[in-house]
PDB file of C-alpha atoms and ligand atoms in Angstrom:
ATOM      1  CA  MET A   1     246.198  12.659  -2.712  1.00 49.00           C
ATOM      2  CA  THR A   2     244.973  15.895  -0.321  1.00 54.00           C
ATOM      3  CA  ALA A   3     242.299  15.742   2.337  1.00 52.00           C
ATOM      4  CA  ASN A   4     240.071  17.717   0.225  1.00 57.00           C
ATOM      5  CA  SER A   5     241.018  16.127  -3.102  1.00 70.00           C
ATOM      6  CA  VAL A   6     242.340  18.896  -5.175  1.00 83.00           C
ATOM      7  CA  ASN A   7     245.722  17.710  -6.902  1.00 92.00           C
ATOM      8  CA  PRO A   8     248.093  20.431  -6.177  1.00 94.00           C
ATOM      9  CA  ARG A   9     249.754  20.553  -9.187  1.00 93.00           C
ATOM     10  CA  ASP A  10     246.582  20.792 -11.249  1.00 93.00           C
ATOM     11  CA  TYR A  11     245.698  24.261  -9.067  1.00 97.00           C
ATOM     12  CA  GLU A  12     243.516  26.601 -10.389  1.00 96.00           C
ATOM     13  CA  ALA A  13     243.573  29.603  -7.839  1.00 97.00           C
ATOM     14  CA  PRO A  14     240.944  32.099  -7.436  1.00 97.00           C
ATOM     15  CA  ALA A  15     242.625  35.504  -8.583  1.00 96.00           C
ATOM     16  CA  GLN A  16     242.333  37.447  -4.969  1.00 97.00           C
ATOM     17  CA  LEU A  17     243.371  33.774  -3.285  1.00 98.00           C
ATOM     18  CA  LEU A  18     245.926  35.927  -0.964  1.00 98.00           C
ATOM     19  CA  ALA A  19     244.615  38.852  -0.771  1.00 98.00           C
ATOM     20  CA  GLY A  20     244.675  40.089   3.260  1.00 98.00           C
ATOM     21  CA  HIS A  21     247.564  37.455   3.625  1.00 98.00           C
ATOM     22  CA  ASN A  22     250.886  38.054   4.319  1.00 98.00           C
ATOM     23  CA  VAL A  23     253.619  35.610   3.391  1.00 98.00           C
ATOM     24  CA  LEU A  24     257.232  35.787   4.516  1.00 98.00           C
ATOM     25  CA  VAL A  25     259.043  33.707   1.461  1.00 99.00           C
ATOM     26  CA  THR A  26     262.812  32.895   2.358  1.00 98.00           C
ATOM     27  CA  GLY A  27     265.480  33.142  -0.541  1.00 98.00           C
ATOM     28  CA  ALA A  28     262.959  35.072  -2.367  1.00 98.00           C
ATOM     29  CA  GLY A  29     265.604  36.615  -4.742  1.00 98.00           C
ATOM     30  CA  ALA A  30     266.661  33.836  -6.953  1.00 98.00           C
ATOM     31  CA  GLY A  31     265.188  30.745  -8.875  1.00 98.00           C
ATOM     32  CA  ILE A  32     262.022  29.318  -7.000  1.00 98.00           C
ATOM     33  CA  GLY A  33     261.595  31.620  -4.236  1.00 98.00           C
ATOM     34  CA  LYS A  34     261.777  34.764  -6.737  1.00 98.00           C
ATOM     35  CA  ALA A  35     258.912  32.729  -8.307  1.00 98.00           C
ATOM     36  CA  ALA A  36     256.677  31.986  -5.737  1.00 98.00           C
ATOM     37  CA  ALA A  37     257.677  35.342  -3.836  1.00 98.00           C
ATOM     38  CA  GLN A  38     256.064  37.181  -7.303  1.00 98.00           C
ATOM     39  CA  THR A  39     253.249  35.238  -7.496  1.00 98.00           C
ATOM     40  CA  TYR A  40     251.876  34.867  -3.915  1.00 98.00           C
ATOM     41  CA  ALA A  41     252.107  39.064  -4.871  1.00 98.00           C
ATOM     42  CA  ALA A  42     250.243  38.110  -7.930  1.00 98.00           C
ATOM     43  CA  TYR A  43     247.412  36.826  -5.982  1.00 98.00           C
ATOM     44  CA  GLY A  44     246.816  39.778  -3.374  1.00 98.00           C
ATOM     45  CA  ALA A  45     249.580  39.034  -1.021  1.00 98.00           C
ATOM     46  CA  THR A  46     252.062  41.177   1.144  1.00 98.00           C
ATOM     47  CA  VAL A  47     255.125  39.530   0.545  1.00 98.00           C
ATOM     48  CA  ILE A  48     258.315  39.224   3.280  1.00 98.00           C
ATOM     49  CA  LEU A  49     261.211  39.117   0.686  1.00 98.00           C
ATOM     50  CA  LEU A  50     264.057  37.191   2.617  1.00 98.00           C
ATOM     51  CA  GLY A  51     267.192  36.379   1.415  1.00 98.00           C
ATOM     52  CA  ARG A  52     270.924  36.911   1.660  1.00 98.00           C
ATOM     53  CA  THR A  53     271.891  39.188  -1.237  1.00 98.00           C
ATOM     54  CA  ASN A  54     270.150  42.815  -1.134  1.00 98.00           C
ATOM     55  CA  ASN A  55     270.452  43.767  -4.703  1.00 98.00           C
ATOM     56  CA  LYS A  56     268.432  40.523  -5.462  1.00 98.00           C
ATOM     57  CA  LEU A  57     265.225  41.578  -3.545  1.00 98.00           C
ATOM     58  CA  GLU A  58     265.144  44.666  -4.314  1.00 98.00           C
ATOM     59  CA  ALA A  59     265.051  43.853  -8.182  1.00 98.00           C
ATOM     60  CA  ILE A  60     262.154  41.443  -6.941  1.00 98.00           C
ATOM     61  CA  TYR A  61     260.666  44.315  -5.099  1.00 98.00           C
ATOM     62  CA  ASP A  62     260.884  46.642  -7.834  1.00 98.00           C
ATOM     63  CA  SER A  63     259.403  44.147 -10.481  1.00 98.00           C
ATOM     64  CA  ILE A  64     256.595  43.510  -7.833  1.00 98.00           C
ATOM     65  CA  GLU A  65     256.528  47.383  -7.635  1.00 98.00           C
ATOM     66  CA  GLN A  66     256.018  47.442 -11.444  1.00 98.00           C
ATOM     67  CA  ALA A  67     253.365  45.147 -11.605  1.00 98.00           C
ATOM     68  CA  ASP A  68     250.840  47.026  -9.003  1.00 98.00           C
ATOM     69  CA  HIS A  69     250.731  44.723  -6.733  1.00 98.00           C
ATOM     70  CA  PRO A  70     251.094  45.009  -2.862  1.00 98.00           C
ATOM     71  CA  LEU A  71     253.922  46.706  -1.726  1.00 98.00           C
ATOM     72  CA  PRO A  72     256.431  44.141  -0.182  1.00 98.00           C
ATOM     73  CA  ILE A  73     259.029  44.427   2.558  1.00 98.00           C
ATOM     74  CA  ILE A  74     262.685  43.244   1.965  1.00 98.00           C
ATOM     75  CA  ILE A  75     264.556  41.661   4.710  1.00 98.00           C
ATOM     76  CA  GLU A  76     267.932  40.955   4.421  1.00 98.00           C
ATOM     77  CA  LEU A  77     269.007  37.813   6.844  1.00 98.00           C
ATOM     78  CA  ASP A  78     271.879  35.444   5.958  1.00 98.00           C
ATOM     79  CA  MET A  79     270.502  32.057   7.549  1.00 98.00           C
ATOM     80  CA  LEU A  80     274.174  30.548   7.602  1.00 98.00           C
ATOM     81  CA  THR A  81     275.028  33.057  10.372  1.00 98.00           C
ATOM     82  CA  ALA A  82     271.308  34.416  11.495  1.00 98.00           C
ATOM     83  CA  ALA A  83     270.656  33.514  15.464  1.00 98.00           C
ATOM     84  CA  ARG A  84     267.701  33.273  17.125  1.00 98.00           C
ATOM     85  CA  PRO A  85     267.990  36.862  18.454  1.00 98.00           C
ATOM     86  CA  ASP A  86     268.272  37.717  14.733  1.00 98.00           C
ATOM     87  CA  TYR A  87     264.891  36.003  14.024  1.00 98.00           C
ATOM     88  CA  LEU A  88     263.247  37.206  17.235  1.00 98.00           C
ATOM     89  CA  ALA A  89     263.764  41.148  16.270  1.00 98.00           C
ATOM     90  CA  LEU A  90     262.473  40.268  12.446  1.00 98.00           C
ATOM     91  CA  SER A  91     259.095  38.408  14.595  1.00 98.00           C
ATOM     92  CA  ASP A  92     259.043  41.860  16.087  1.00 98.00           C
ATOM     93  CA  ASN A  93     259.491  44.371  12.978  1.00 97.00           C
ATOM     94  CA  ILE A  94     256.937  41.922  11.304  1.00 98.00           C
ATOM     95  CA  ALA A  95     254.534  42.366  14.273  1.00 98.00           C
ATOM     96  CA  ALA A  96     254.703  45.894  14.589  1.00 97.00           C
ATOM     97  CA  GLU A  97     254.429  46.349  10.609  1.00 97.00           C
ATOM     98  CA  LEU A  98     251.508  43.772   9.676  1.00 98.00           C
ATOM     99  CA  GLY A  99     250.537  42.691  13.254  1.00 97.00           C
ATOM    100  CA  CYS A 100     250.188  39.369  11.869  1.00 98.00           C
ATOM    101  CA  LEU A 101     252.107  36.810   9.651  1.00 98.00           C
ATOM    102  CA  HIS A 102     249.426  33.571   7.398  1.00 98.00           C
ATOM    103  CA  GLY A 103     252.276  32.016   5.284  1.00 98.00           C
ATOM    104  CA  LEU A 104     255.533  31.405   5.395  1.00 98.00           C
ATOM    105  CA  LEU A 105     257.353  29.292   2.620  1.00 99.00           C
ATOM    106  CA  HIS A 106     260.790  27.926   3.781  1.00 98.00           C
ATOM    107  CA  ASN A 107     262.572  28.102  -0.205  1.00 98.00           C
ATOM    108  CA  ALA A 108     266.320  28.949   0.855  1.00 98.00           C
ATOM    109  CA  GLY A 109     268.551  26.119   0.592  1.00 98.00           C
ATOM    110  CA  ILE A 110     271.789  25.290  -0.404  1.00 98.00           C
ATOM    111  CA  LEU A 111     273.653  22.568  -2.274  1.00 98.00           C
ATOM    112  CA  GLY A 112     276.935  22.290  -0.796  1.00 97.00           C
ATOM    113  CA  GLU A 113     278.912  19.596  -1.812  1.00 96.00           C
ATOM    114  CA  ARG A 114     277.933  15.765  -3.525  1.00 94.00           C
ATOM    115  CA  THR A 115     280.484  13.390  -2.676  1.00 96.00           C
ATOM    116  CA  PRO A 116     280.255   9.953  -0.438  1.00 97.00           C
ATOM    117  CA  ILE A 117     280.016  10.665   3.013  1.00 96.00           C
ATOM    118  CA  GLN A 118     283.261   8.693   3.774  1.00 97.00           C
ATOM    119  CA  ASN A 119     284.889  12.254   2.328  1.00 97.00           C
ATOM    120  CA  ALA A 120     282.506  14.804   3.419  1.00 97.00           C
ATOM    121  CA  ASP A 121     284.048  17.676   4.028  1.00 98.00           C
ATOM    122  CA  PRO A 122     282.800  18.681   8.007  1.00 98.00           C
ATOM    123  CA  GLN A 123     282.278  22.284   7.840  1.00 98.00           C
ATOM    124  CA  GLN A 124     280.457  21.872   5.093  1.00 98.00           C
ATOM    125  CA  TRP A 125     277.841  19.162   6.182  1.00 98.00           C
ATOM    126  CA  LEU A 126     277.264  22.423   9.160  1.00 98.00           C
ATOM    127  CA  ASP A 127     277.202  24.890   6.917  1.00 98.00           C
ATOM    128  CA  VAL A 128     274.349  22.848   4.654  1.00 98.00           C
ATOM    129  CA  MET A 129     272.844  21.416   7.856  1.00 98.00           C
ATOM    130  CA  GLN A 130     271.982  25.109   9.214  1.00 98.00           C
ATOM    131  CA  VAL A 131     270.820  26.522   6.278  1.00 98.00           C
ATOM    132  CA  ASN A 132     268.589  23.680   5.225  1.00 98.00           C
ATOM    133  CA  VAL A 133     267.318  22.547   8.819  1.00 98.00           C
ATOM    134  CA  ASN A 134     268.665  24.531  11.524  1.00 98.00           C
ATOM    135  CA  ALA A 135     267.669  28.071  10.294  1.00 98.00           C
ATOM    136  CA  GLN A 136     264.364  26.648   9.416  1.00 98.00           C
ATOM    137  CA  MET A 137     263.609  25.634  12.934  1.00 98.00           C
ATOM    138  CA  LEU A 138     264.926  29.140  14.288  1.00 98.00           C
ATOM    139  CA  LEU A 139     262.899  31.137  12.082  1.00 98.00           C
ATOM    140  CA  THR A 140     259.356  28.222  12.815  1.00 98.00           C
ATOM    141  CA  GLN A 141     259.823  29.143  16.553  1.00 98.00           C
ATOM    142  CA  ALA A 142     260.384  32.896  15.609  1.00 98.00           C
ATOM    143  CA  MET A 143     257.263  33.084  13.381  1.00 98.00           C
ATOM    144  CA  LEU A 144     254.929  30.602  14.939  1.00 98.00           C
ATOM    145  CA  PRO A 145     253.661  33.476  18.082  1.00 97.00           C
ATOM    146  CA  LEU A 146     252.604  35.987  15.022  1.00 98.00           C
ATOM    147  CA  MET A 147     251.053  32.849  12.553  1.00 98.00           C
ATOM    148  CA  PHE A 148     248.551  32.448  15.604  1.00 97.00           C
ATOM    149  CA  GLU A 149     247.620  36.224  15.171  1.00 96.00           C
ATOM    150  CA  ALA A 150     245.929  34.574  12.277  1.00 97.00           C
ATOM    151  CA  GLU A 151     242.829  33.426  11.407  1.00 90.00           C
ATOM    152  CA  ARG A 152     244.175  30.746   9.408  1.00 96.00           C
ATOM    153  CA  ALA A 153     247.930  29.984   8.304  1.00 98.00           C
ATOM    154  CA  SER A 154     250.339  27.688   6.356  1.00 98.00           C
ATOM    155  CA  ILE A 155     253.603  26.746   6.568  1.00 98.00           C
ATOM    156  CA  ILE A 156     255.313  24.520   3.906  1.00 98.00           C
ATOM    157  CA  PHE A 157     258.596  23.018   3.763  1.00 98.00           C
ATOM    158  CA  THR A 158     260.808  23.242   1.114  1.00 98.00           C
ATOM    159  CA  SER A 159     262.074  19.080   0.263  1.00 98.00           C
ATOM    160  CA  SER A 160     263.512  17.340  -2.552  1.00 98.00           C
ATOM    161  CA  GLY A 161     263.216  13.665  -4.052  1.00 97.00           C
ATOM    162  CA  VAL A 162     266.665  13.296  -2.242  1.00 97.00           C
ATOM    163  CA  GLY A 163     265.212  13.693   0.815  1.00 97.00           C
ATOM    164  CA  ARG A 164     262.143  11.320   0.690  1.00 96.00           C
ATOM    165  CA  ARG A 165     264.844   8.733  -0.485  1.00 96.00           C
ATOM    166  CA  GLY A 166     268.325   8.534   0.328  1.00 96.00           C
ATOM    167  CA  ARG A 167     270.789   8.786  -3.191  1.00 97.00           C
ATOM    168  CA  ALA A 168     274.442   8.041  -2.882  1.00 97.00           C
ATOM    169  CA  TYR A 169     276.900  11.179  -3.081  1.00 97.00           C
ATOM    170  CA  TRP A 170     273.977  13.914  -2.420  1.00 97.00           C
ATOM    171  CA  GLY A 171     275.865  13.801   1.041  1.00 96.00           C
ATOM    172  CA  ALA A 172     274.657  16.830   3.623  1.00 98.00           C
ATOM    173  CA  TYR A 173     271.709  18.148   1.211  1.00 98.00           C
ATOM    174  CA  GLY A 174     269.655  14.673   0.991  1.00 98.00           C
ATOM    175  CA  VAL A 175     270.011  14.336   4.665  1.00 98.00           C
ATOM    176  CA  SER A 176     268.904  17.836   5.361  1.00 98.00           C
ATOM    177  CA  LYS A 177     265.861  16.750   3.209  1.00 98.00           C
ATOM    178  CA  PHE A 178     265.136  14.320   5.843  1.00 98.00           C
ATOM    179  CA  ALA A 179     265.485  16.584   8.636  1.00 98.00           C
ATOM    180  CA  THR A 180     262.829  18.931   6.741  1.00 98.00           C
ATOM    181  CA  GLU A 181     260.271  15.794   6.360  1.00 98.00           C
ATOM    182  CA  GLY A 182     261.104  14.885   9.886  1.00 98.00           C
ATOM    183  CA  LEU A 183     260.559  18.535  11.246  1.00 98.00           C
ATOM    184  CA  MET A 184     257.459  19.032   9.398  1.00 98.00           C
ATOM    185  CA  GLN A 185     255.757  16.065  10.527  1.00 98.00           C
ATOM    186  CA  THR A 186     256.844  16.815  14.146  1.00 98.00           C
ATOM    187  CA  LEU A 187     255.309  20.111  13.862  1.00 98.00           C
ATOM    188  CA  ALA A 188     252.084  18.995  11.951  1.00 98.00           C
ATOM    189  CA  GLU A 189     251.188  16.563  14.695  1.00 97.00           C
ATOM    190  CA  GLU A 190     252.014  19.466  17.718  1.00 97.00           C
ATOM    191  CA  LEU A 191     249.820  21.727  15.930  1.00 96.00           C
ATOM    192  CA  GLU A 192     247.048  19.501  14.652  1.00 94.00           C
ATOM    193  CA  ASN A 193     244.721  19.900  17.478  1.00 90.00           C
ATOM    194  CA  THR A 194     244.912  23.917  16.787  1.00 89.00           C
ATOM    195  CA  SER A 195     243.222  23.808  12.992  1.00 81.00           C
ATOM    196  CA  GLN A 196     244.923  27.239  12.950  1.00 94.00           C
ATOM    197  CA  VAL A 197     248.199  26.548  11.186  1.00 98.00           C
ATOM    198  CA  ARG A 198     248.512  23.644   9.120  1.00 98.00           C
ATOM    199  CA  VAL A 199     252.094  22.434   8.275  1.00 98.00           C
ATOM    200  CA  ASN A 200     253.015  20.726   4.901  1.00 98.00           C
ATOM    201  CA  SER A 201     256.457  19.566   2.318  1.00 98.00           C
ATOM    202  CA  LEU A 202     256.530  20.414  -1.189  1.00 98.00           C
ATOM    203  CA  ASN A 203     259.364  18.878  -3.692  1.00 98.00           C
ATOM    204  CA  PRO A 204     259.104  21.101  -6.432  1.00 98.00           C
ATOM    205  CA  GLY A 205     261.171  18.580  -8.809  1.00 98.00           C
ATOM    206  CA  ARG A 206     263.837  19.046 -11.665  1.00 98.00           C
ATOM    207  CA  THR A 207     263.177  22.983 -11.870  1.00 98.00           C
ATOM    208  CA  ARG A 208     265.008  25.414 -13.948  1.00 98.00           C
ATOM    209  CA  THR A 209     267.297  26.832 -11.365  1.00 98.00           C
ATOM    210  CA  ALA A 210     271.163  28.173 -10.714  1.00 98.00           C
ATOM    211  CA  MET A 211     270.902  25.417  -8.146  1.00 98.00           C
ATOM    212  CA  ARG A 212     269.787  22.054 -10.567  1.00 98.00           C
ATOM    213  CA  ALA A 213     272.459  23.573 -13.178  1.00 98.00           C
ATOM    214  CA  ALA A 214     275.267  23.184 -10.470  1.00 97.00           C
ATOM    215  CA  ALA A 215     273.778  19.512  -9.464  1.00 97.00           C
ATOM    216  CA  TYR A 216     273.514  18.948 -13.603  1.00 97.00           C
ATOM    217  CA  PRO A 217     275.598  20.884 -15.570  1.00 96.00           C
ATOM    218  CA  ALA A 218     275.194  18.497 -18.793  1.00 97.00           C
ATOM    219  CA  GLU A 219     271.862  18.905 -18.632  1.00 98.00           C
ATOM    220  CA  ASP A 220     270.102  21.520 -20.955  1.00 98.00           C
ATOM    221  CA  PRO A 221     268.198  23.676 -18.611  1.00 97.00           C
ATOM    222  CA  ALA A 222     265.559  23.594 -21.280  1.00 97.00           C
ATOM    223  CA  THR A 223     263.932  20.582 -20.866  1.00 97.00           C
ATOM    224  CA  LEU A 224     263.094  21.497 -17.565  1.00 98.00           C
ATOM    225  CA  PRO A 225     260.366  23.542 -16.086  1.00 98.00           C
ATOM    226  CA  THR A 226     260.588  26.875 -15.078  1.00 98.00           C
ATOM    227  CA  ALA A 227     259.445  27.983 -11.612  1.00 98.00           C
ATOM    228  CA  GLU A 228     256.743  29.499 -12.821  1.00 98.00           C
ATOM    229  CA  ASP A 229     255.661  26.438 -14.148  1.00 98.00           C
ATOM    230  CA  ILE A 230     254.949  24.577 -10.908  1.00 98.00           C
ATOM    231  CA  MET A 231     253.172  27.488  -8.754  1.00 98.00           C
ATOM    232  CA  PRO A 232     249.798  25.838  -8.820  1.00 98.00           C
ATOM    233  CA  ALA A 233     251.016  23.383  -6.221  1.00 98.00           C
ATOM    234  CA  TYR A 234     252.515  26.751  -4.056  1.00 98.00           C
ATOM    235  CA  LEU A 235     249.452  28.534  -4.287  1.00 98.00           C
ATOM    236  CA  TYR A 236     247.231  26.050  -3.137  1.00 98.00           C
ATOM    237  CA  LEU A 237     249.220  24.894   0.176  1.00 98.00           C
ATOM    238  CA  MET A 238     249.407  28.460   0.941  1.00 98.00           C
ATOM    239  CA  GLY A 239     245.668  29.366   0.237  1.00 98.00           C
ATOM    240  CA  ASP A 240     243.030  28.614   2.147  1.00 97.00           C
ATOM    241  CA  ASP A 241     241.592  25.777  -0.483  1.00 97.00           C
ATOM    242  CA  SER A 242     244.273  23.270   1.264  1.00 97.00           C
ATOM    243  CA  ILE A 243     242.831  24.273   5.152  1.00 96.00           C
ATOM    244  CA  GLY A 244     242.823  20.686   6.490  1.00 95.00           C
ATOM    245  CA  VAL A 245     245.649  19.824   4.571  1.00 97.00           C
ATOM    246  CA  ASN A 246     248.182  18.927   7.566  1.00 97.00           C
ATOM    247  CA  GLY A 247     251.613  16.826   7.895  1.00 98.00           C
ATOM    248  CA  GLN A 248     251.261  16.013   4.188  1.00 97.00           C
ATOM    249  CA  ALA A 249     254.561  15.491   1.860  1.00 97.00           C
ATOM    250  CA  LEU A 250     253.334  16.887  -1.624  1.00 97.00           C
ATOM    251  CA  THR A 251     255.201  17.506  -5.029  1.00 97.00           C
ATOM    252  CA  ALA A 252     254.605  20.236  -7.131  1.00 97.00           C
ATOM    253  CA  GLN A 253     255.379  18.130 -10.509  1.00 96.00           C
TER     254      GLN A 253
HETATM  255  N1  NAP B   1     265.814  23.903  -8.407  1.00 79.88           N
HETATM  256  C1  NAP B   1     265.158  22.354  -8.381  1.00 79.88           C
HETATM  257  O1  NAP B   1     265.400  21.199  -9.412  1.00 79.88           O
HETATM  258  C2  NAP B   1     264.922  21.652  -7.090  1.00 79.88           C
HETATM  259  C3  NAP B   1     264.723  20.567  -6.752  1.00 79.88           C
HETATM  260  C4  NAP B   1     264.620  19.724  -5.718  1.00 79.88           C
HETATM  261  C5  NAP B   1     264.500  20.492  -4.526  1.00 79.88           C
HETATM  262  N2  NAP B   1     264.878  22.172  -4.963  1.00 79.88           N
HETATM  263  C6  NAP B   1     264.754  22.898  -3.268  1.00 79.88           C
HETATM  264  O2  NAP B   1     264.073  24.122  -3.566  1.00 79.88           O
HETATM  265  C7  NAP B   1     264.495  25.349  -2.697  1.00 79.88           C
HETATM  266  C8  NAP B   1     264.604  26.228  -3.689  1.00 79.88           C
HETATM  267  O3  NAP B   1     266.357  25.906  -4.688  1.00 79.88           O
HETATM  268  P1  NAP B   1     266.516  27.123  -6.295  1.00 79.88           P
HETATM  269  O4  NAP B   1     266.778  25.933  -7.304  1.00 79.88           O
HETATM  270  O5  NAP B   1     265.187  27.803  -6.726  1.00 79.88           O
HETATM  271  O6  NAP B   1     267.920  27.019  -5.436  1.00 79.88           O
HETATM  272  P2  NAP B   1     268.460  28.403  -5.654  1.00 79.88           P
HETATM  273  O7  NAP B   1     268.547  29.169  -7.272  1.00 79.88           O
HETATM  274  O8  NAP B   1     270.099  28.096  -5.838  1.00 79.88           O
HETATM  275  O9  NAP B   1     267.866  29.694  -4.901  1.00 79.88           O
HETATM  276  C9  NAP B   1     268.435  29.213  -3.501  1.00 79.88           C
HETATM  277  C10 NAP B   1     267.736  30.522  -2.568  1.00 79.88           C
HETATM  278  O10 NAP B   1     268.308  30.267  -1.663  1.00 79.88           O
HETATM  279  C11 NAP B   1     268.575  31.696  -0.668  1.00 79.88           C
HETATM  280  N3  NAP B   1     270.073  31.500  -0.001  1.00 79.88           N
HETATM  281  C12 NAP B   1     270.495  30.060  -0.331  1.00 79.88           C
HETATM  282  N4  NAP B   1     271.756  30.590   1.112  1.00 79.88           N
HETATM  283  C13 NAP B   1     271.114  31.195   1.504  1.00 79.88           C
HETATM  284  C14 NAP B   1     271.340  32.096   3.135  1.00 79.88           C
HETATM  285  N5  NAP B   1     272.314  31.793   3.701  1.00 79.88           N
HETATM  286  N6  NAP B   1     270.483  32.530   3.533  1.00 79.88           N
HETATM  287  C15 NAP B   1     269.417  33.001   2.669  1.00 79.88           C
HETATM  288  N7  NAP B   1     268.990  32.652   1.594  1.00 79.88           N
HETATM  289  C16 NAP B   1     269.557  31.759   0.835  1.00 79.88           C
HETATM  290  C17 NAP B   1     269.827  32.166  -2.280  1.00 79.88           C
HETATM  291  O11 NAP B   1     270.372  33.375  -2.030  1.00 79.88           O
HETATM  292  P3  NAP B   1     271.142  34.262  -3.183  1.00 79.88           P
HETATM  293  O12 NAP B   1     270.052  34.094  -4.977  1.00 79.88           O
HETATM  294  O13 NAP B   1     271.459  35.110  -2.292  1.00 79.88           O
HETATM  295  O14 NAP B   1     272.026  33.081  -3.305  1.00 79.88           O
HETATM  296  C18 NAP B   1     268.565  31.879  -3.195  1.00 79.88           C
HETATM  297  O15 NAP B   1     267.675  32.854  -3.623  1.00 79.88           O
HETATM  298  C19 NAP B   1     265.608  24.658  -2.518  1.00 79.88           C
HETATM  299  O16 NAP B   1     265.112  23.939  -1.187  1.00 79.88           O
HETATM  300  C20 NAP B   1     265.673  23.404  -2.998  1.00 79.88           C
HETATM  301  O17 NAP B   1     266.797  22.628  -2.117  1.00 79.88           O
HETATM  302  C21 NAP B   1     265.287  22.623  -6.096  1.00 79.88           C
END
């Protein structure tokens, strides 16, 4: 499945996989982003917790501190309204505090309305595209110089089943995930000769979070894997065992 034939779903990470690595996680306050931030910290990373709700980020900070993992950094940023100067200021902050960036997990996303394209609300469409696509491009652009300062770095984009095959009524969300795959593929090809920054996408699959509950209100959450269950693939792509894997669309389940 991957360049070095590891199945990301079965990956067993060494305890110090991310020791000395600086990793930025967007949407770190809840759901899959929360689990990824806590997991990356548990494997030794200094995690930059980016999100729009400060008290959620502070709770994650406290949990990481209590577990005696490397102290994270909180960045409160609303990716719906943030613009290029905000991302450049973030880059300056990280450069001053940490010097370089080894990992970037694009995880934050919004579901938006699910409705036929014919009825889609234009402003909601633009909002979903802003958070799920445009913000990822702006953040990537600002972070790349910091990633070239690291010896090896990994960018993970978060996809979805509806971003790999179109599905009726999934509207802007599904289209935004197709765009995410396009951004990943384009960037991966641009960077493949550098061998320094690898770029892949990961479809988490059905996972027990608030977004999943909003999309499938009649579903029993207890039947779903938790965000912690799908962390092997997130560790695999973030750590050095995935060096050489580039431009791949992977699945976490
Ligand atoms: N769960 C699934 O079954 C599933 C399946 C396929 C793909 N995915 C993808 O996996 C990723 C994580 O989803 P999830 O299920 O964990 O969703 P979630 O529980 O709704 O969490 C989404 C996270 O994104 C943050 N966020 C939303 N809008 C933001 C903004 N404007 N600025 C900054 N942060 C923002 C949220 O912050 P707040 O908590 O402050 O609102 C939250 O931390 C998403 O990209 C989603 O599309 C999920």
